[in-house]
XYZ file of C-alpha atoms in Angstrom:
709
model
C -121.827 -69.575 -45.627
C -123.948 -66.705 -44.358
C -122.508 -63.909 -46.475
C -124.515 -61.055 -44.974
C -123.893 -62.183 -41.421
C -120.186 -62.696 -41.924
C -119.686 -59.150 -43.092
C -119.433 -58.477 -39.335
C -115.754 -59.305 -38.993
C -116.236 -58.899 -35.244
C -117.950 -62.274 -35.241
C -114.997 -64.200 -36.635
C -113.773 -64.487 -33.043
C -114.713 -67.814 -31.428
C -115.148 -67.865 -27.646
C -116.529 -71.389 -27.186
C -117.281 -74.571 -29.128
C -119.629 -77.442 -28.267
C -120.440 -80.794 -29.874
C -123.629 -82.780 -29.341
C -122.553 -86.097 -27.794
C -125.695 -87.760 -29.148
C -125.217 -86.471 -32.696
C -121.645 -85.767 -33.710
C -122.797 -83.967 -36.855
C -124.073 -81.123 -34.655
C -121.556 -78.408 -33.811
C -122.161 -75.121 -31.986
C -119.961 -72.064 -31.457
C -120.246 -68.783 -29.566
C -118.893 -66.095 -31.892
C -117.808 -62.513 -31.360
C -114.390 -60.893 -31.069
C -114.763 -58.264 -28.358
C -117.243 -57.109 -25.749
C -116.133 -53.467 -25.869
C -116.192 -50.744 -28.515
C -112.561 -49.697 -28.289
C -111.307 -52.656 -30.325
C -112.517 -52.932 -33.946
C -115.031 -50.136 -33.151
C -117.643 -52.856 -33.255
C -121.329 -52.210 -32.886
C -122.608 -55.772 -33.173
C -123.700 -58.377 -30.669
C -122.361 -61.892 -30.660
C -124.180 -64.984 -31.844
C -124.498 -68.718 -31.458
C -123.901 -70.464 -34.759
C -124.891 -74.071 -35.348
C -124.131 -76.673 -37.988
C -125.843 -79.997 -38.621
C -123.200 -81.197 -41.089
C -119.929 -80.852 -39.147
C -119.337 -77.274 -40.186
C -120.084 -77.412 -43.912
C -123.004 -74.991 -43.502
C -124.189 -72.829 -40.621
C -127.245 -71.097 -39.214
C -127.086 -68.387 -36.575
C -128.940 -66.922 -33.635
C -127.983 -63.400 -32.617
C -127.531 -62.865 -28.901
C -128.623 -59.728 -27.017
C -125.040 -59.161 -25.834
C -121.478 -59.363 -27.094
C -119.077 -62.277 -27.075
C -115.313 -61.960 -26.480
C -113.339 -64.497 -28.480
C -110.185 -62.367 -28.265
C -110.749 -60.885 -24.807
C -108.874 -61.756 -21.594
C -109.887 -65.190 -20.374
C -110.464 -66.487 -23.887
C -109.054 -69.867 -22.907
C -111.527 -70.491 -20.100
C -114.307 -73.014 -20.439
C -115.917 -74.417 -22.316
C -118.589 -71.808 -21.716
C -120.932 -73.547 -24.156
C -122.289 -77.064 -23.564
C -124.983 -79.383 -24.939
C -126.944 -81.517 -22.487
C -125.663 -85.095 -23.019
C -129.150 -86.459 -22.330
C -131.186 -83.968 -24.360
C -129.852 -82.432 -27.580
C -132.385 -79.609 -27.465
C -130.865 -78.161 -24.286
C -127.793 -75.937 -24.618
C -126.247 -73.666 -21.987
C -124.032 -70.623 -22.516
C -122.084 -68.870 -19.765
C -121.873 -65.225 -20.833
C -119.278 -62.536 -20.189
C -119.826 -58.957 -19.006
C -122.170 -59.916 -16.176
C -124.829 -61.131 -18.618
C -125.284 -64.391 -16.730
C -126.339 -67.878 -17.765
C -128.370 -68.535 -20.914
C -130.283 -71.608 -22.040
C -131.801 -72.918 -25.247
C -134.476 -75.606 -25.234
C -134.880 -75.784 -29.022
C -131.441 -76.838 -30.210
C -129.920 -73.365 -30.312
C -132.616 -71.581 -32.296
C -133.472 -69.315 -29.352
C -131.789 -68.527 -26.018
C -133.233 -67.151 -22.796
C -131.639 -65.945 -19.595
C -131.661 -68.368 -16.648
C -132.860 -65.823 -14.113
C -132.435 -68.173 -11.163
C -128.667 -68.100 -11.682
C -127.427 -64.884 -10.071
C -123.671 -65.503 -9.607
C -122.839 -63.664 -12.830
C -119.228 -62.869 -11.811
C -117.805 -59.621 -10.448
C -114.134 -59.877 -11.476
C -112.428 -57.605 -14.008
C -108.801 -58.177 -14.969
C -107.652 -54.544 -14.925
C -110.027 -51.950 -13.530
C -107.790 -49.068 -14.670
C -107.527 -50.161 -18.322
C -108.515 -47.135 -20.406
C -109.315 -49.300 -23.448
C -112.146 -51.024 -21.610
C -110.805 -54.477 -22.399
C -109.507 -55.098 -18.894
C -112.422 -53.443 -17.103
C -115.087 -55.682 -18.601
C -116.423 -58.323 -16.223
C -115.149 -61.798 -17.019
C -118.473 -63.417 -16.213
C -118.889 -67.194 -16.300
C -115.993 -69.548 -16.953
C -117.462 -72.981 -17.738
C -120.582 -75.111 -18.013
C -120.223 -78.851 -17.241
C -123.001 -81.452 -17.215
C -122.788 -84.454 -14.898
C -123.878 -87.263 -17.200
C -123.778 -89.700 -14.281
C -126.662 -87.888 -12.589
C -130.320 -88.741 -13.081
C -132.479 -87.251 -15.804
C -135.701 -85.358 -15.238
C -139.130 -86.243 -16.562
C -138.375 -84.055 -19.593
C -135.156 -85.944 -20.302
C -132.774 -83.231 -19.062
C -129.593 -83.911 -17.091
C -130.346 -82.989 -13.509
C -126.895 -81.949 -12.264
C -125.044 -79.058 -13.897
C -121.926 -77.196 -12.731
C -121.115 -73.594 -13.686
C -117.960 -71.580 -12.963
C -118.040 -67.893 -12.089
C -115.162 -65.376 -11.978
C -115.549 -63.670 -8.617
C -113.178 -61.298 -6.857
C -112.000 -62.195 -3.379
C -112.820 -65.258 -1.305
C -116.190 -65.842 -2.961
C -117.645 -69.084 -4.296
C -116.707 -69.720 -7.927
C -118.321 -73.114 -8.621
C -122.097 -73.461 -8.574
C -124.347 -76.475 -9.001
C -127.931 -77.206 -9.919
C -129.479 -80.538 -8.989
C -132.788 -79.876 -10.720
C -131.796 -79.262 -14.359
C -131.083 -75.567 -13.925
C -134.136 -74.478 -11.967
C -132.257 -73.591 -8.770
C -128.570 -73.055 -7.979
C -126.257 -73.094 -4.971
C -122.498 -72.904 -4.388
C -120.744 -76.251 -4.141
C -119.899 -76.832 -0.485
C -116.275 -77.057 0.616
C -114.822 -75.641 -2.582
C -111.447 -73.846 -2.736
C -111.783 -70.083 -2.724
C -108.402 -68.686 -3.677
C -108.389 -68.664 -7.483
C -110.551 -68.752 -10.615
C -111.569 -72.090 -12.125
C -110.320 -72.371 -15.706
C -111.341 -75.903 -16.654
C -113.846 -78.356 -15.212
C -114.113 -81.815 -16.764
C -116.033 -84.915 -15.800
C -114.438 -88.367 -15.508
C -117.650 -90.440 -15.567
C -116.086 -93.774 -14.635
C -114.596 -92.247 -11.487
C -117.672 -90.078 -10.958
C -115.346 -87.169 -10.342
C -114.723 -83.661 -11.596
C -111.209 -82.364 -12.235
C -110.654 -78.597 -12.116
C -107.691 -76.317 -12.850
C -107.371 -72.917 -11.154
C -105.258 -69.795 -11.641
C -105.061 -66.356 -10.060
C -105.122 -64.860 -13.558
C -107.624 -65.126 -16.367
C -105.057 -65.896 -19.048
C -103.889 -66.337 -21.614
C -100.856 -64.241 -20.594
C -101.068 -63.931 -16.819
C -101.149 -66.343 -13.891
C -98.598 -66.676 -11.066
C -100.406 -68.994 -8.642
C -102.987 -71.712 -8.965
C -104.091 -75.210 -8.070
C -105.619 -78.444 -9.345
C -108.541 -80.094 -7.544
C -110.571 -83.294 -7.717
C -114.224 -83.271 -6.652
C -115.717 -86.675 -5.816
C -119.352 -86.683 -6.896
C -120.184 -89.775 -4.848
C -119.397 -88.266 -1.461
C -119.220 -84.525 -2.336
C -115.619 -84.099 -1.169
C -112.803 -81.956 -2.523
C -109.139 -82.995 -2.731
C -106.208 -80.727 -3.546
C -104.082 -82.568 -6.139
C -101.873 -79.637 -7.190
C -98.665 -81.029 -8.764
C -96.351 -78.337 -7.325
C -96.018 -77.291 -3.664
C -97.492 -73.856 -3.110
C -94.248 -72.521 -1.642
C -92.407 -73.030 -4.939
C -95.317 -72.418 -7.294
C -94.845 -69.556 -9.750
C -97.660 -70.211 -12.212
C -101.313 -71.142 -12.422
C -102.907 -74.077 -14.226
C -104.916 -74.029 -17.432
C -105.131 -76.846 -19.957
C -106.649 -80.110 -18.697
C -106.958 -83.404 -20.550
C -108.611 -86.556 -19.166
C -107.941 -90.035 -20.541
C -111.403 -91.593 -20.696
C -109.894 -94.964 -21.601
C -107.766 -94.999 -18.449
C -109.691 -93.532 -15.486
C -107.432 -91.578 -13.164
C -105.035 -90.562 -15.950
C -104.817 -86.869 -16.781
C -102.512 -84.135 -18.081
C -102.540 -80.508 -16.919
C -100.606 -77.503 -18.224
C -98.877 -74.675 -16.404
C -100.365 -71.241 -17.082
C -98.047 -69.481 -17.513
C -94.472 -70.643 -17.092
C -92.542 -68.373 -19.439
C -89.047 -69.550 -18.569
C -87.464 -71.755 -19.605
C -90.503 -73.392 -21.225
C -94.094 -74.352 -20.594
C -94.587 -77.365 -18.327
C -96.953 -80.330 -18.585
C -97.847 -82.587 -15.653
C -99.210 -86.139 -15.905
C -100.803 -88.379 -13.308
C -102.030 -91.972 -13.630
C -103.443 -92.225 -10.098
C -106.087 -89.484 -9.995
C -103.583 -86.822 -9.009
C -101.917 -88.586 -6.076
C -98.535 -88.427 -7.835
C -97.263 -86.517 -10.850
C -94.442 -86.491 -13.381
C -93.374 -83.691 -15.713
C -92.525 -83.454 -19.386
C -89.134 -81.999 -18.436
C -87.077 -81.664 -15.233
C -84.336 -79.391 -14.035
C -80.814 -80.780 -13.999
C -79.302 -77.550 -12.701
C -81.755 -74.692 -12.423
C -79.057 -72.147 -11.633
C -77.271 -73.087 -14.825
C -80.511 -73.376 -16.773
C -79.932 -76.995 -17.829
C -82.896 -79.323 -18.283
C -83.641 -82.986 -18.882
C -86.369 -83.220 -21.487
C -88.553 -86.308 -21.597
C -89.732 -85.500 -25.074
C -88.505 -84.490 -28.479
C -90.175 -81.718 -30.462
C -90.514 -82.017 -34.225
C -92.592 -80.284 -36.881
C -92.218 -82.033 -40.244
C -95.540 -80.572 -41.366
C -94.375 -77.060 -40.426
C -90.549 -76.982 -40.517
C -90.489 -73.214 -40.021
C -91.523 -73.808 -36.406
C -88.472 -75.930 -35.646
C -86.066 -73.669 -37.497
C -87.519 -70.354 -36.386
C -88.911 -70.886 -32.896
C -87.882 -74.230 -31.377
C -84.268 -74.949 -32.260
C -83.041 -71.426 -31.608
C -81.471 -69.803 -28.533
C -84.221 -69.459 -25.936
C -86.615 -71.436 -28.130
C -89.736 -73.024 -26.665
C -90.075 -76.773 -27.173
C -93.424 -77.115 -25.388
C -95.017 -73.719 -26.007
C -96.845 -71.109 -23.976
C -100.395 -69.997 -23.092
C -101.655 -73.599 -22.985
C -105.370 -73.567 -22.185
C -106.872 -76.048 -24.646
C -105.651 -79.611 -24.065
C -107.464 -82.811 -25.024
C -106.753 -86.547 -24.991
C -108.588 -88.497 -27.676
C -111.466 -90.282 -25.872
C -110.971 -93.322 -28.139
C -107.151 -93.392 -28.276
C -104.997 -92.812 -25.189
C -101.901 -92.136 -27.307
C -103.444 -89.341 -29.375
C -103.521 -85.891 -27.794
C -103.695 -82.254 -28.868
C -103.065 -78.901 -27.251
C -103.223 -75.297 -28.362
C -100.301 -72.987 -27.735
C -98.905 -69.665 -28.884
C -97.105 -71.438 -31.708
C -99.837 -73.456 -33.412
C -101.572 -76.727 -32.470
C -99.261 -79.392 -31.043
C -99.713 -82.891 -29.721
C -98.662 -86.418 -30.531
C -99.529 -90.080 -31.040
C -97.448 -91.828 -28.386
C -98.573 -90.235 -25.121
C -98.612 -93.492 -23.135
C -94.831 -93.774 -23.552
C -94.780 -91.226 -20.735
C -95.882 -94.012 -18.361
C -93.314 -96.645 -19.354
C -90.786 -97.951 -16.856
C -88.060 -97.118 -17.570
C -89.563 -93.946 -18.944
C -89.524 -93.343 -22.684
C -89.540 -89.944 -24.351
C -92.734 -88.896 -26.071
C -92.795 -87.017 -29.376
C -94.428 -83.600 -29.424
C -95.145 -82.501 -32.966
C -96.945 -79.773 -34.832
C -100.348 -81.145 -35.787
C -101.077 -78.296 -38.214
C -99.836 -78.328 -41.799
C -98.008 -75.205 -42.895
C -99.245 -72.112 -41.066
C -102.240 -72.139 -38.752
C -104.544 -69.223 -37.923
C -102.190 -66.519 -39.179
C -103.263 -62.880 -39.095
C -102.007 -61.561 -42.427
C -100.773 -57.981 -42.277
C -99.585 -57.496 -45.856
C -99.028 -59.257 -49.181
C -96.935 -58.419 -52.240
C -96.124 -60.135 -55.543
C -93.277 -58.823 -57.709
C -93.499 -59.190 -61.519
C -90.519 -61.257 -62.587
C -89.500 -61.691 -58.965
C -90.752 -63.248 -55.743
C -94.245 -64.667 -56.216
C -95.504 -63.920 -52.709
C -94.216 -61.978 -49.735
C -96.482 -62.688 -46.777
C -96.249 -60.527 -43.648
C -98.035 -61.991 -40.639
C -98.667 -61.205 -37.001
C -96.545 -62.837 -34.276
C -94.360 -64.919 -36.625
C -92.997 -62.164 -38.888
C -93.493 -63.471 -42.408
C -92.632 -65.865 -45.220
C -91.190 -65.746 -48.717
C -92.538 -67.893 -51.557
C -90.123 -67.432 -54.441
C -92.264 -69.292 -56.971
C -95.935 -70.226 -57.291
C -94.933 -73.891 -57.075
C -93.811 -73.229 -53.487
C -97.284 -72.331 -52.226
C -98.250 -75.893 -51.311
C -94.999 -76.570 -49.451
C -94.653 -75.370 -45.842
C -91.752 -72.900 -45.599
C -88.585 -74.091 -43.931
C -88.022 -70.843 -42.050
C -89.832 -67.574 -41.264
C -88.303 -64.161 -41.805
C -85.375 -63.852 -39.428
C -82.125 -61.959 -38.880
C -83.772 -59.964 -37.587
C -87.195 -60.971 -36.410
C -89.274 -57.966 -35.438
C -92.344 -57.733 -33.279
C -95.108 -57.302 -35.840
C -94.038 -56.774 -39.384
C -96.959 -54.681 -40.445
C -96.113 -54.329 -44.063
C -94.288 -54.834 -47.292
C -95.380 -51.537 -48.607
C -98.938 -50.245 -48.737
C -100.973 -48.793 -45.902
C -102.074 -49.956 -42.529
C -104.354 -49.035 -39.670
C -103.024 -51.452 -37.108
C -103.076 -51.396 -33.340
C -99.510 -51.446 -31.949
C -98.547 -54.648 -30.194
C -95.985 -55.059 -27.489
C -92.944 -57.172 -28.209
C -93.030 -60.719 -26.882
C -90.142 -63.099 -26.321
C -89.067 -64.752 -29.582
C -92.244 -63.445 -31.168
C -92.381 -61.275 -34.229
C -95.068 -59.389 -36.062
C -94.141 -58.157 -39.502
C -96.294 -55.789 -41.451
C -96.076 -53.776 -44.636
C -93.618 -54.613 -47.345
C -92.731 -53.297 -50.788
C -90.410 -54.110 -53.668
C -88.497 -51.830 -56.022
C -90.271 -51.893 -59.391
C -87.129 -51.714 -61.535
C -85.106 -53.940 -59.223
C -87.580 -56.434 -57.804
C -85.010 -58.322 -55.737
C -84.866 -55.282 -53.456
C -87.563 -55.581 -50.794
C -88.350 -53.601 -47.649
C -90.571 -54.449 -44.690
C -91.568 -52.542 -41.572
C -92.173 -53.920 -38.112
C -94.487 -52.920 -35.319
C -92.467 -53.425 -32.152
C -92.880 -50.547 -29.731
C -90.233 -51.678 -27.243
C -87.438 -49.616 -28.851
C -85.012 -52.532 -28.962
C -84.192 -52.510 -32.671
C -84.755 -50.925 -36.051
C -88.183 -51.521 -37.538
C -87.097 -51.127 -41.164
C -85.678 -54.322 -42.648
C -84.384 -54.746 -46.201
C -83.522 -57.602 -48.526
C -81.497 -57.633 -51.740
C -82.410 -61.189 -52.751
C -86.187 -61.082 -52.972
C -86.837 -61.844 -49.318
C -84.524 -64.835 -48.898
C -82.328 -62.991 -46.378
C -82.754 -59.742 -44.477
C -80.813 -57.036 -42.651
C -81.825 -54.127 -40.453
C -81.682 -50.588 -41.811
C -79.277 -48.768 -39.503
C -80.636 -45.303 -40.187
C -83.744 -45.529 -38.030
C -84.579 -44.316 -34.569
C -85.774 -47.414 -32.726
C -88.764 -45.859 -30.998
C -90.486 -45.277 -34.345
C -92.544 -48.236 -35.511
C -95.375 -49.567 -37.611
C -97.283 -47.958 -40.425
C -96.586 -48.437 -44.124
C -93.517 -48.376 -46.331
C -92.829 -47.719 -50.028
C -89.659 -48.536 -52.006
C -88.667 -46.293 -54.902
C -88.613 -47.982 -58.310
C -84.813 -47.899 -58.446
C -84.391 -49.180 -54.903
C -82.498 -46.144 -53.656
C -85.146 -44.506 -51.443
C -87.545 -45.686 -48.745
C -90.609 -43.683 -47.735
C -92.053 -44.629 -44.344
C -95.412 -43.471 -42.989
C -94.949 -44.542 -39.380
C -97.692 -45.565 -37.013
C -96.685 -43.469 -34.038
C -94.794 -40.502 -35.483
C -94.253 -38.771 -38.825
C -93.599 -39.683 -42.441
C -89.883 -40.289 -42.993
C -87.540 -40.633 -45.971
C -84.198 -42.379 -46.359
C -82.152 -42.063 -49.558
C -79.262 -44.356 -50.430
C -79.115 -45.776 -46.923
C -79.048 -42.429 -45.119
C -80.731 -41.807 -41.796
C -84.490 -41.334 -42.002
C -85.547 -37.675 -41.967
C -89.073 -36.241 -41.581
C -91.049 -35.294 -44.679
C -92.805 -32.096 -43.646
C -95.073 -31.883 -46.689
C -96.897 -35.152 -46.001
C -99.226 -35.465 -43.019
C -98.563 -38.115 -40.349
C -100.382 -41.333 -41.106
C -100.575 -40.609 -44.827
C -101.327 -43.401 -47.290
C -98.238 -43.872 -49.490
C -97.015 -45.744 -52.575
C -94.119 -45.631 -55.022
C -94.369 -45.426 -58.785
C -93.120 -48.796 -60.030
C -91.155 -47.472 -63.001
C -90.132 -43.879 -62.289
C -87.686 -43.870 -59.391
C -88.209 -40.193 -58.604
C -91.968 -40.438 -58.011
C -93.850 -41.249 -54.822
C -97.581 -40.892 -54.189
C -99.332 -39.891 -50.985
C -102.796 -39.145 -49.706
C -104.327 -37.685 -46.589
C -108.080 -37.606 -46.016
C -109.430 -36.890 -49.516
C -106.381 -35.130 -50.941
C -103.898 -36.771 -53.327
C -100.273 -35.625 -53.407
C -97.246 -36.408 -55.561
C -93.504 -36.133 -55.090
C -91.270 -35.772 -58.155
C -88.040 -35.437 -56.164
C -87.808 -38.947 -54.684
C -90.002 -38.162 -51.700
C -88.314 -34.999 -50.483
C -91.391 -32.817 -51.033
C -95.036 -33.492 -51.857
C -97.480 -31.167 -53.592
C -101.192 -31.372 -54.259
C -102.236 -33.155 -57.439
C -105.490 -33.903 -59.256
C -108.913 -33.914 -57.627
C -110.581 -37.080 -56.374
C -114.046 -35.623 -56.818
C -116.287 -35.999 -53.789
C -113.994 -38.437 -52.024
C -113.249 -37.606 -48.406
C -111.224 -40.702 -47.477
C -108.395 -42.393 -49.355
C -108.095 -46.018 -48.302
C -105.484 -47.493 -50.646
C -103.116 -46.565 -53.475
C -101.897 -49.034 -56.112
C -99.309 -48.052 -58.709
C -99.369 -49.990 -61.975
C -96.686 -52.690 -61.789
C -95.115 -51.944 -65.201
C -96.493 -48.619 -66.499
C -95.032 -45.425 -65.084
C -97.409 -42.675 -64.113
C -100.437 -44.970 -63.933
C -101.912 -45.065 -60.448
C -105.182 -46.223 -58.878
C -106.712 -44.714 -55.743
C -109.395 -46.395 -53.620
C -111.750 -44.026 -51.818
C -115.076 -43.919 -50.063
C -116.775 -43.141 -53.399
C -114.920 -45.670 -55.546
C -111.685 -46.125 -57.497
C -109.992 -43.310 -59.401
C -107.433 -43.890 -62.153
C -104.696 -41.583 -63.397
C -102.317 -42.090 -66.323
C -100.384 -38.858 -65.776
C -98.840 -39.258 -62.317
C -101.985 -38.084 -60.574
C -102.407 -34.805 -62.432
C -105.904 -35.849 -63.501
C -108.209 -38.637 -62.351
C -111.158 -40.569 -63.760
C -113.641 -42.455 -61.592
C -113.651 -45.966 -63.095
C -116.232 -47.538 -60.787
C -119.147 -45.151 -61.392
C -122.376 -47.128 -61.186
C -120.471 -50.310 -60.329
C -118.650 -50.027 -56.998
C -118.727 -47.639 -54.070
C -116.952 -47.513 -50.723
C -114.008 -49.449 -52.114
C -111.365 -50.674 -49.728
C -108.319 -52.723 -50.664
C -107.225 -52.665 -54.297
C -104.478 -54.456 -56.219
C -103.274 -55.074 -59.757
C -102.195 -58.439 -61.098
C -101.426 -60.135 -64.368
C -104.750 -60.666 -66.168
C -105.972 -64.100 -67.295
C -104.869 -63.369 -70.882
C -101.296 -62.814 -69.587
C -100.950 -59.695 -71.746
C -102.834 -57.090 -69.694
C -103.445 -56.329 -66.040
C -106.494 -57.048 -63.898
C -107.721 -54.731 -61.156
C -108.966 -56.334 -57.946
C -111.009 -54.503 -55.334
C -113.049 -55.066 -52.230
C -116.079 -52.823 -52.369
C -119.836 -52.514 -52.450
C -121.301 -53.585 -55.784
C -124.321 -55.290 -57.297
C -123.616 -58.526 -55.415
C -122.986 -56.801 -52.091
C -119.738 -56.004 -50.309
C -117.188 -58.494 -51.593
C -114.246 -59.034 -53.945
C -114.599 -57.795 -57.533
C -112.295 -57.803 -60.549
C -112.024 -55.898 -63.808
C -109.975 -57.084 -66.790
C -110.764 -54.136 -69.073
C -109.319 -51.272 -67.072
C -112.388 -50.662 -64.942
C -115.171 -50.728 -67.521
C -116.803 -53.920 -66.291
C -116.615 -55.293 -62.753
C -117.278 -58.947 -61.946
C -117.955 -60.568 -58.567
C -115.195 -63.172 -58.186
C -115.915 -64.035 -54.558
C -119.287 -65.704 -55.000
C -121.856 -66.622 -52.387
C -119.954 -69.453 -50.703
C -116.544 -67.959 -49.929
C -116.158 -65.502 -47.053
C -112.994 -63.750 -45.883
C -114.133 -62.022 -42.696
C -112.725 -58.599 -43.547
C -112.576 -56.390 -46.609
C -110.795 -53.280 -45.392
C -107.180 -52.290 -44.999
C -107.152 -52.769 -41.243
C -107.950 -56.471 -41.097
C -107.546 -57.805 -44.639
C -104.918 -57.696 -47.389
C -104.982 -58.057 -51.161
C -102.367 -58.712 -53.859
C -102.571 -59.590 -57.524
C -99.930 -61.968 -58.812
C -97.254 -60.380 -60.952
C -96.384 -63.731 -62.502
C -99.388 -66.088 -62.627
C -102.157 -64.929 -64.991
C -105.462 -64.350 -63.208
C -104.120 -65.124 -59.730
C -105.198 -63.055 -56.724
C -104.249 -63.429 -53.046
C -106.475 -62.449 -50.107
C -105.002 -62.127 -46.620
C -107.318 -62.556 -43.650
C -107.267 -61.674 -39.976
C -106.650 -65.124 -38.517
C -107.460 -67.445 -41.419
C -104.237 -67.216 -43.433
C -104.048 -66.474 -47.146
C -106.566 -67.595 -49.751
C -105.771 -67.553 -53.438
C -107.817 -68.090 -56.566
C -107.153 -67.997 -60.295
C -109.505 -66.599 -62.921
C -109.805 -68.634 -66.115
C -108.674 -67.023 -69.405
C -112.285 -66.803 -70.634
C -113.625 -65.177 -67.451
């Protein structure tokens, strides 16, 4: 793992992946999250990373432009491709009008293909003030024709490239001389953008899906086409008549064992479910994975069953519920195993799905196929908060889009949960009680983001979480009295307030809420939330875990304390030269002991914040997330912190109260983020030496320090 390189969390976004067909140990990826500064405030270019051992280790080549793995159109492509005849040749179709790039040394260096000028002129939303929608989409795919001749240098002569152009302008271009010159493919359709372009070599044909939107959320019209390479002719094979079409087309899978057999996905059909289309005669006729029985009544005949034994929470929380999706949504990535016609995979908004009996679709009489979750547990979760209650729930895990999960005991960690947080689900739970700097997300159908959470120190079965839905449809404060097994909405909130962080008083009778979009609020004994005028909006907050009358707060570099259960806050001890407070962690079992993470390090107080001591002097600076957990000796408490120390910016721990700090991350492990915005940290209150790290898209990691560490 390239520790220094991966400190750029921006580059954890993946926009394209390519495998060398001549050497399946070689894997390439185009990395970079966003092409604009307004998201993540990034200042780094993207890169091409390469692995010669199937992803065990990586090298990288920085690009002179940015890559948008989480930008509009992130399902297009693949934009990255290795020449099937020459492993040294790799092409990348760039975003932002940066054009076509080529490597002739196996990805070590890349140069612009200046002869390719159709760099794309389409932007999704030219009035988007964030800059995300105004950025040019650029190129959409690179596809080699392996049936074409090779040049004297061993390069494939015919290459196709897709370009996102506005209006009736050519979108598919071809080179017949290994990339030296380019021209638009004659006779091509001109209405929509090409999303996928795949070669069926036995048929000597290209199959392409089109949509009038870039995806992954939009698309109301589209088409599917077949291009015959032998006679250079196009054929419209769209499964749905244009007059009744209400979606585009995205995902495309070709069965290389059965030429003429393919599956395409609607992009997007939001109601009642996503649709899949299958043809066994090169697109002449089609069948669907479900049909209407009575559209007016909303009744369907499904030709599949959906199961998720490896992730039962999907069935119980998102499939077998009113309005649940059995097929998915936003389906752009779809593949049929080239060696097994029954095995297929597709990516959707609710994990990776697929099956192992796809050819049942073609039986006469027709047999239902089984669609199942192909991911074990949770896949690619963006973790928004973590908490572990001493003597109570081992792990409360708040995640984007799917709300969160409760692990009552450490023995539960290796078992996929049976259900996510529900009743209610809220769009983005941003916390179980610390701080957050999180961009608000709009509510989506049957989709929940849960954020910060907290537990009452003297009554650990009492838990609170806060959501980040900005649609005003429901309360964003949710409480539990059984350690997160069941939940109910707090009725004393005004629904337009959302997000931020939340702290539960030690006795469980008061909730302090530092909202994302408004003020800091307080509710006592279930009362309506009222503003706290003595604490600035957006303040970092925490509750003392033993004294039920004490809350802590911070704004900029100032630390404040409330001794009247959050009603008023007054200035407390000095944090030296600190100008930014990032995180506050109250000791889990000792009242008045509190730790404050700042831009100069970690301060400790044993007198409710009246006085502070810098405990990281000469060891750590610019500390970010901090947490306390049961130490390896099971009799004291360890302090965990992300910060800059002798080994670089990474995860450190102290088991002697801050005297000595040890790098516990090492050189191999990387998390992708170390700050409060895109990473989370919790020490176990029950397992000695255990620490949990939440990532932005990679789930939760946990490790356990040995007693002699």
